[in-house]
PDB file of C-alpha atoms in Angstrom:
ATOM      1  CA  MET A   1      68.584 110.311  85.331  1.00  0.00           C
ATOM      2  CA  SER A   2      66.325 112.738  87.096  1.00  0.00           C
ATOM      3  CA  LYS A   3      67.903 115.172  89.452  1.00  0.00           C
ATOM      4  CA  GLN A   4      67.543 114.398  93.107  1.00  0.00           C
ATOM      5  CA  LYS A   5      67.840 116.966  95.778  1.00  0.00           C
ATOM      6  CA  CYS A   6      70.303 116.452  98.587  1.00  0.00           C
ATOM      7  CA  GLU A   7      69.051 116.958 102.067  1.00  0.00           C
ATOM      8  CA  ASN A   8      70.533 119.937 103.855  1.00  0.00           C
ATOM      9  CA  SER A   9      72.608 119.061 106.866  1.00  0.00           C
ATOM     10  CA  SER A  10      73.613 120.981 109.915  1.00  0.00           C
ATOM     11  CA  TYR A  11      77.235 119.773 109.709  1.00  0.00           C
ATOM     12  CA  GLN A  12      78.738 123.021 108.421  1.00  0.00           C
ATOM     13  CA  THR A  13      76.666 125.137 110.793  1.00  0.00           C
ATOM     14  CA  LYS A  14      77.517 122.955 113.779  1.00  0.00           C
ATOM     15  CA  ASN A  15      81.204 122.935 112.819  1.00  0.00           C
ATOM     16  CA  LYS A  16      81.245 126.707 112.457  1.00  0.00           C
ATOM     17  CA  THR A  17      79.527 127.178 115.828  1.00  0.00           C
ATOM     18  CA  ASN A  18      81.951 124.777 117.532  1.00  0.00           C
ATOM     19  CA  THR A  19      84.934 126.584 115.978  1.00  0.00           C
ATOM     20  CA  VAL A  20      83.702 129.983 117.167  1.00  0.00           C
ATOM     21  CA  THR A  21      82.978 128.602 120.655  1.00  0.00           C
ATOM     22  CA  LEU A  22      86.457 127.051 120.856  1.00  0.00           C
ATOM     23  CA  ARG A  23      88.067 130.299 119.649  1.00  0.00           C
ATOM     24  CA  ASN A  24      86.156 132.305 122.278  1.00  0.00           C
ATOM     25  CA  TRP A  25      87.074 129.980 125.152  1.00  0.00           C
ATOM     26  CA  THR A  26      90.715 129.828 124.025  1.00  0.00           C
ATOM     27  CA  THR A  27      90.802 133.637 123.975  1.00  0.00           C
ATOM     28  CA  ALA A  28      89.186 133.749 127.424  1.00  0.00           C
ATOM     29  CA  TRP A  29      91.747 131.269 128.732  1.00  0.00           C
ATOM     30  CA  LEU A  30      94.645 133.329 127.337  1.00  0.00           C
ATOM     31  CA  ILE A  31      93.215 136.494 128.903  1.00  0.00           C
ATOM     32  CA  THR A  32      92.776 134.848 132.325  1.00  0.00           C
ATOM     33  CA  MET A  33      96.303 133.423 131.995  1.00  0.00           C
ATOM     34  CA  ALA A  34      97.684 136.902 131.283  1.00  0.00           C
ATOM     35  CA  ILE A  35      95.750 138.299 134.267  1.00  0.00           C
ATOM     36  CA  ALA A  36      97.052 135.550 136.562  1.00  0.00           C
ATOM     37  CA  ALA A  37     100.600 136.108 135.290  1.00  0.00           C
ATOM     38  CA  PHE A  38     100.858 139.914 135.296  1.00  0.00           C
ATOM     39  CA  ALA A  39      98.092 141.369 137.470  1.00  0.00           C
ATOM     40  CA  PRO A  40      99.598 140.290 140.839  1.00  0.00           C
ATOM     41  CA  LYS A  41     102.734 142.323 140.072  1.00  0.00           C
ATOM     42  CA  TYR A  42     101.318 145.268 138.144  1.00  0.00           C
ATOM     43  CA  ILE A  43      97.761 145.709 139.471  1.00  0.00           C
ATOM     44  CA  TRP A  44      97.168 144.365 142.984  1.00  0.00           C
ATOM     45  CA  GLU A  45     100.726 144.091 144.371  1.00  0.00           C
ATOM     46  CA  PHE A  46     100.645 140.372 145.151  1.00  0.00           C
ATOM     47  CA  ASN A  47      97.451 140.448 147.211  1.00  0.00           C
ATOM     48  CA  THR A  48      97.145 136.732 148.043  1.00  0.00           C
ATOM     49  CA  ALA A  49      93.353 136.493 147.904  1.00  0.00           C
ATOM     50  CA  LEU A  50      93.140 138.201 144.511  1.00  0.00           C
ATOM     51  CA  THR A  51      96.033 136.138 143.148  1.00  0.00           C
ATOM     52  CA  ILE A  52      94.443 132.842 144.250  1.00  0.00           C
ATOM     53  CA  THR A  53      91.126 133.973 142.734  1.00  0.00           C
ATOM     54  CA  ALA A  54      92.857 134.797 139.428  1.00  0.00           C
ATOM     55  CA  VAL A  55      94.590 131.409 139.344  1.00  0.00           C
ATOM     56  CA  LEU A  56      91.346 129.556 140.159  1.00  0.00           C
ATOM     57  CA  ILE A  57      89.463 131.456 137.456  1.00  0.00           C
ATOM     58  CA  ASN A  58      92.262 130.635 134.995  1.00  0.00           C
ATOM     59  CA  LEU A  59      92.024 126.940 135.903  1.00  0.00           C
ATOM     60  CA  ALA A  60      88.222 126.926 135.627  1.00  0.00           C
ATOM     61  CA  VAL A  61      88.298 128.617 132.210  1.00  0.00           C
ATOM     62  CA  GLY A  62      91.067 126.211 131.156  1.00  0.00           C
ATOM     63  CA  PHE A  63      88.941 123.178 132.040  1.00  0.00           C
ATOM     64  CA  LYS A  64      85.969 124.648 130.205  1.00  0.00           C
ATOM     65  CA  MET A  65      88.232 125.161 127.171  1.00  0.00           C
ATOM     66  CA  LEU A  66      89.208 121.473 127.332  1.00  0.00           C
ATOM     67  CA  ILE A  67      85.541 120.428 127.352  1.00  0.00           C
ATOM     68  CA  VAL A  68      84.786 122.754 124.437  1.00  0.00           C
ATOM     69  CA  ASN A  69      87.785 121.320 122.567  1.00  0.00           C
ATOM     70  CA  ARG A  70      86.472 117.794 123.148  1.00  0.00           C
ATOM     71  CA  ASP A  71      83.067 118.841 121.784  1.00  0.00           C
ATOM     72  CA  TYR A  72      84.799 120.468 118.803  1.00  0.00           C
ATOM     73  CA  LEU A  73      86.641 117.211 118.034  1.00  0.00           C
ATOM     74  CA  ARG A  74      83.444 115.171 118.393  1.00  0.00           C
ATOM     75  CA  GLY A  75      81.700 117.530 115.987  1.00  0.00           C
ATOM     76  CA  LEU A  76      84.264 117.028 113.226  1.00  0.00           C
ATOM     77  CA  ASP A  77      83.791 114.459 110.496  1.00  0.00           C
ATOM     78  CA  GLU A  78      85.856 111.286 110.605  1.00  0.00           C
ATOM     79  CA  MET A  79      88.637 112.408 108.254  1.00  0.00           C
ATOM     80  CA  GLN A  80      89.185 115.725 109.994  1.00  0.00           C
ATOM     81  CA  ARG A  81      89.132 114.000 113.364  1.00  0.00           C
ATOM     82  CA  THR A  82      91.768 111.550 112.118  1.00  0.00           C
ATOM     83  CA  ILE A  83      93.981 114.417 110.917  1.00  0.00           C
ATOM     84  CA  LEU A  84      93.722 116.262 114.238  1.00  0.00           C
ATOM     85  CA  LEU A  85      94.206 113.159 116.384  1.00  0.00           C
ATOM     86  CA  GLU A  86      97.329 112.193 114.410  1.00  0.00           C
ATOM     87  CA  ALA A  87      98.638 115.760 114.795  1.00  0.00           C
ATOM     88  CA  MET A  88      97.936 115.729 118.545  1.00  0.00           C
ATOM     89  CA  ALA A  89      99.662 112.373 118.963  1.00  0.00           C
ATOM     90  CA  LEU A  90     102.726 113.674 117.117  1.00  0.00           C
ATOM     91  CA  ALA A  91     102.803 116.926 119.099  1.00  0.00           C
ATOM     92  CA  LEU A  92     102.497 115.029 122.385  1.00  0.00           C
ATOM     93  CA  GLY A  93     105.238 112.572 121.373  1.00  0.00           C
ATOM     94  CA  VAL A  94     107.595 115.314 120.232  1.00  0.00           C
ATOM     95  CA  GLY A  95     106.883 117.294 123.399  1.00  0.00           C
ATOM     96  CA  LEU A  96     107.585 114.288 125.603  1.00  0.00           C
ATOM     97  CA  VAL A  97     110.734 113.053 123.860  1.00  0.00           C
ATOM     98  CA  ILE A  98     112.352 116.421 123.163  1.00  0.00           C
ATOM     99  CA  GLY A  99     111.079 117.887 126.449  1.00  0.00           C
ATOM    100  CA  LEU A 100     112.747 115.195 128.536  1.00  0.00           C
ATOM    101  CA  SER A 101     115.995 115.431 126.551  1.00  0.00           C
ATOM    102  CA  TYR A 102     115.919 119.217 126.885  1.00  0.00           C
ATOM    103  CA  GLU A 103     115.440 118.898 130.653  1.00  0.00           C
ATOM    104  CA  LEU A 104     118.342 116.462 130.751  1.00  0.00           C
ATOM    105  CA  LEU A 105     120.694 118.900 128.997  1.00  0.00           C
ATOM    106  CA  GLU A 106     120.949 121.078 132.083  1.00  0.00           C
ATOM    107  CA  ASP A 107     121.400 118.135 134.452  1.00  0.00           C
ATOM    108  CA  ILE A 108     124.337 116.821 132.423  1.00  0.00           C
ATOM    109  CA  LYS A 109     125.811 120.323 132.073  1.00  0.00           C
ATOM    110  CA  LEU A 110     125.450 120.622 128.315  1.00  0.00           C
ATOM    111  CA  ILE A 111     123.550 123.892 128.717  1.00  0.00           C
ATOM    112  CA  THR A 112     124.034 126.476 131.421  1.00  0.00           C
ATOM    113  CA  TYR A 113     120.525 127.934 131.568  1.00  0.00           C
ATOM    114  CA  GLN A 114     117.366 126.503 133.123  1.00  0.00           C
ATOM    115  CA  PRO A 115     115.159 124.789 130.492  1.00  0.00           C
ATOM    116  CA  GLU A 116     111.936 126.753 130.070  1.00  0.00           C
ATOM    117  CA  MET A 117     108.485 125.167 129.766  1.00  0.00           C
ATOM    118  CA  PRO A 118     107.337 127.756 127.151  1.00  0.00           C
ATOM    119  CA  HIS A 119     110.047 126.471 124.768  1.00  0.00           C
ATOM    120  CA  ILE A 120     108.459 123.010 124.844  1.00  0.00           C
ATOM    121  CA  VAL A 121     104.944 124.438 124.507  1.00  0.00           C
ATOM    122  CA  PHE A 122     106.118 126.470 121.514  1.00  0.00           C
ATOM    123  CA  LEU A 123     107.686 123.376 119.951  1.00  0.00           C
ATOM    124  CA  MET A 124     104.479 121.379 120.487  1.00  0.00           C
ATOM    125  CA  VAL A 125     102.342 124.148 118.946  1.00  0.00           C
ATOM    126  CA  ILE A 126     104.623 124.343 115.891  1.00  0.00           C
ATOM    127  CA  THR A 127     104.654 120.534 115.562  1.00  0.00           C
ATOM    128  CA  TYR A 128     100.865 120.384 115.864  1.00  0.00           C
ATOM    129  CA  GLY A 129     100.375 123.118 113.258  1.00  0.00           C
ATOM    130  CA  LEU A 130     102.750 121.498 110.767  1.00  0.00           C
ATOM    131  CA  ALA A 131     101.168 118.068 111.339  1.00  0.00           C
ATOM    132  CA  VAL A 132      97.672 119.473 110.686  1.00  0.00           C
ATOM    133  CA  ILE A 133      98.854 121.107 107.434  1.00  0.00           C
ATOM    134  CA  SER A 134     100.635 117.904 106.425  1.00  0.00           C
ATOM    135  CA  GLY A 135      97.527 115.836 107.235  1.00  0.00           C
ATOM    136  CA  HIS A 136      95.299 118.028 105.084  1.00  0.00           C
ATOM    137  CA  ARG A 137      97.791 117.820 102.204  1.00  0.00           C
ATOM    138  CA  LYS A 138      97.935 114.036 102.567  1.00  0.00           C
ATOM    139  CA  TYR A 139      94.187 113.705 101.965  1.00  0.00           C
ATOM    140  CA  GLN A 140      93.912 116.466  99.330  1.00  0.00           C
TER     141      GLN A 140
ATOM    142  CA  MET B   1      89.371 100.740  98.282  1.00  0.00           C
ATOM    143  CA  LYS B   2      87.734 101.827  95.025  1.00  0.00           C
ATOM    144  CA  ASN B   3      84.399 103.568  94.923  1.00  0.00           C
ATOM    145  CA  ARG B   4      81.804 104.923  92.487  1.00  0.00           C
ATOM    146  CA  LEU B   5      80.963 107.994  94.519  1.00  0.00           C
ATOM    147  CA  LYS B   6      82.101 110.445  91.850  1.00  0.00           C
ATOM    148  CA  VAL B   7      80.081 108.695  89.133  1.00  0.00           C
ATOM    149  CA  LEU B   8      76.965 108.435  91.292  1.00  0.00           C
ATOM    150  CA  ARG B   9      77.290 112.079  92.253  1.00  0.00           C
ATOM    151  CA  ALA B  10      77.756 113.131  88.623  1.00  0.00           C
ATOM    152  CA  GLU B  11      74.696 111.110  87.569  1.00  0.00           C
ATOM    153  CA  ARG B  12      72.621 113.144  89.977  1.00  0.00           C
ATOM    154  CA  ASP B  13      74.357 116.382  89.032  1.00  0.00           C
ATOM    155  CA  TRP B  14      75.390 117.043  92.615  1.00  0.00           C
ATOM    156  CA  THR B  15      78.397 119.037  93.666  1.00  0.00           C
ATOM    157  CA  GLN B  16      80.851 117.712  96.238  1.00  0.00           C
ATOM    158  CA  ALA B  17      79.494 120.311  98.654  1.00  0.00           C
ATOM    159  CA  GLN B  18      75.916 119.046  98.182  1.00  0.00           C
ATOM    160  CA  LEU B  19      76.953 115.440  98.742  1.00  0.00           C
ATOM    161  CA  ALA B  20      79.003 116.495 101.771  1.00  0.00           C
ATOM    162  CA  SER B  21      75.978 118.283 103.153  1.00  0.00           C
ATOM    163  CA  ALA B  22      73.762 115.239 102.636  1.00  0.00           C
ATOM    164  CA  LEU B  23      76.281 112.942 104.331  1.00  0.00           C
ATOM    165  CA  GLU B  24      77.070 115.478 107.071  1.00  0.00           C
ATOM    166  CA  VAL B  25      80.797 115.583 106.379  1.00  0.00           C
ATOM    167  CA  SER B  26      83.125 118.217 104.952  1.00  0.00           C
ATOM    168  CA  ARG B  27      83.622 118.736 101.220  1.00  0.00           C
ATOM    169  CA  GLN B  28      87.307 117.862 101.709  1.00  0.00           C
ATOM    170  CA  THR B  29      86.288 114.451 103.052  1.00  0.00           C
ATOM    171  CA  ILE B  30      84.122 113.744  99.995  1.00  0.00           C
ATOM    172  CA  ASN B  31      87.016 114.777  97.769  1.00  0.00           C
ATOM    173  CA  ALA B  32      89.439 112.480  99.647  1.00  0.00           C
ATOM    174  CA  ILE B  33      87.004 109.531  99.458  1.00  0.00           C
ATOM    175  CA  GLU B  34      86.389 110.067  95.734  1.00  0.00           C
ATOM    176  CA  LYS B  35      90.128 110.101  95.098  1.00  0.00           C
ATOM    177  CA  GLY B  36      90.581 106.940  97.157  1.00  0.00           C
ATOM    178  CA  LYS B  37      92.816 108.706  99.660  1.00  0.00           C
ATOM    179  CA  PHE B  38      90.500 108.158 102.607  1.00  0.00           C
ATOM    180  CA  ASP B  39      88.384 105.103 103.356  1.00  0.00           C
ATOM    181  CA  PRO B  40      85.088 105.956 105.020  1.00  0.00           C
ATOM    182  CA  SER B  41      83.918 104.258 108.190  1.00  0.00           C
ATOM    183  CA  LEU B  42      81.171 101.642 108.012  1.00  0.00           C
ATOM    184  CA  PRO B  43      78.488 104.064 109.331  1.00  0.00           C
ATOM    185  CA  LEU B  44      79.421 106.617 106.647  1.00  0.00           C
ATOM    186  CA  ALA B  45      79.423 103.918 103.957  1.00  0.00           C
ATOM    187  CA  PHE B  46      75.940 102.826 105.078  1.00  0.00           C
ATOM    188  CA  LYS B  47      74.789 106.439 105.015  1.00  0.00           C
ATOM    189  CA  ALA B  48      76.055 106.823 101.435  1.00  0.00           C
ATOM    190  CA  ALA B  49      74.350 103.568 100.470  1.00  0.00           C
ATOM    191  CA  ARG B  50      71.038 104.771 101.926  1.00  0.00           C
ATOM    192  CA  LEU B  51      71.392 108.116 100.158  1.00  0.00           C
ATOM    193  CA  PHE B  52      71.963 106.520  96.749  1.00  0.00           C
ATOM    194  CA  ASN B  53      69.524 103.690  97.465  1.00  0.00           C
ATOM    195  CA  LEU B  54      72.204 101.108  96.703  1.00  0.00           C
ATOM    196  CA  THR B  55      74.091  98.484  98.662  1.00  0.00           C
ATOM    197  CA  ILE B  56      77.514  99.267 100.081  1.00  0.00           C
ATOM    198  CA  GLU B  57      79.104  96.792  97.641  1.00  0.00           C
ATOM    199  CA  GLU B  58      77.558  98.665  94.711  1.00  0.00           C
ATOM    200  CA  ILE B  59      79.392 101.822  95.810  1.00  0.00           C
ATOM    201  CA  PHE B  60      82.590 100.575  97.440  1.00  0.00           C
ATOM    202  CA  GLN B  61      84.781  97.773  96.140  1.00  0.00           C
ATOM    203  CA  ASP B  62      87.700  96.207  97.930  1.00  0.00           C
ATOM    204  CA  GLN B  63      90.876  96.297  95.876  1.00  0.00           C
ATOM    205  CA  VAL B  64      92.177  92.746  96.136  1.00  0.00           C
ATOM    206  CA  GLU B  65      95.544  92.457  94.472  1.00  0.00           C
ATOM    207  CA  THR B  66      95.803  89.411  92.231  1.00  0.00           C
ATOM    208  CA  VAL B  67      99.227  87.818  91.719  1.00  0.00           C
TER     209      VAL B  67
END
């Protein structure tokens, strides 16, 4: 059989661009989050106008990051999208179930400290990461 | 679902990366489809059929279990 040439596609290029864009917006969101969290105390001594501005910028960058993440997901191929959607569903489920139980622990006096939101976020990030790795192994 | 993707690709001397590029998916997806671990969507199956100039049934076969 004679050799046929495959057409070149822009999939890899588009995927790479989307990944870089998502990384940049995630970094920007983390930076604006850090500014909103620490600058009022350490830089502008709780100036209300500056603090509100920092929070609004953080929210705006956060929403842009969500849109970029949606575009990133849409740019993936169907198998990769399936892996990520399954991982997100698991992370959300684990966050909801364990988060509510964790919150309950203080109410029913099983723990003495206030449950912290970052603990749940950390758990969801770990769950998501492990689910993505597991998904890739499943289809290897 | 069984498929002849690996055979068709080998006949044309294409790599998985080249086929992935032609079908606008990742190489990992081509690998998973060839191994039967991932079933492609209908649009992707049609795209593969157009690429190889075959019908979908000539590439993908349903695995009906006979008792």
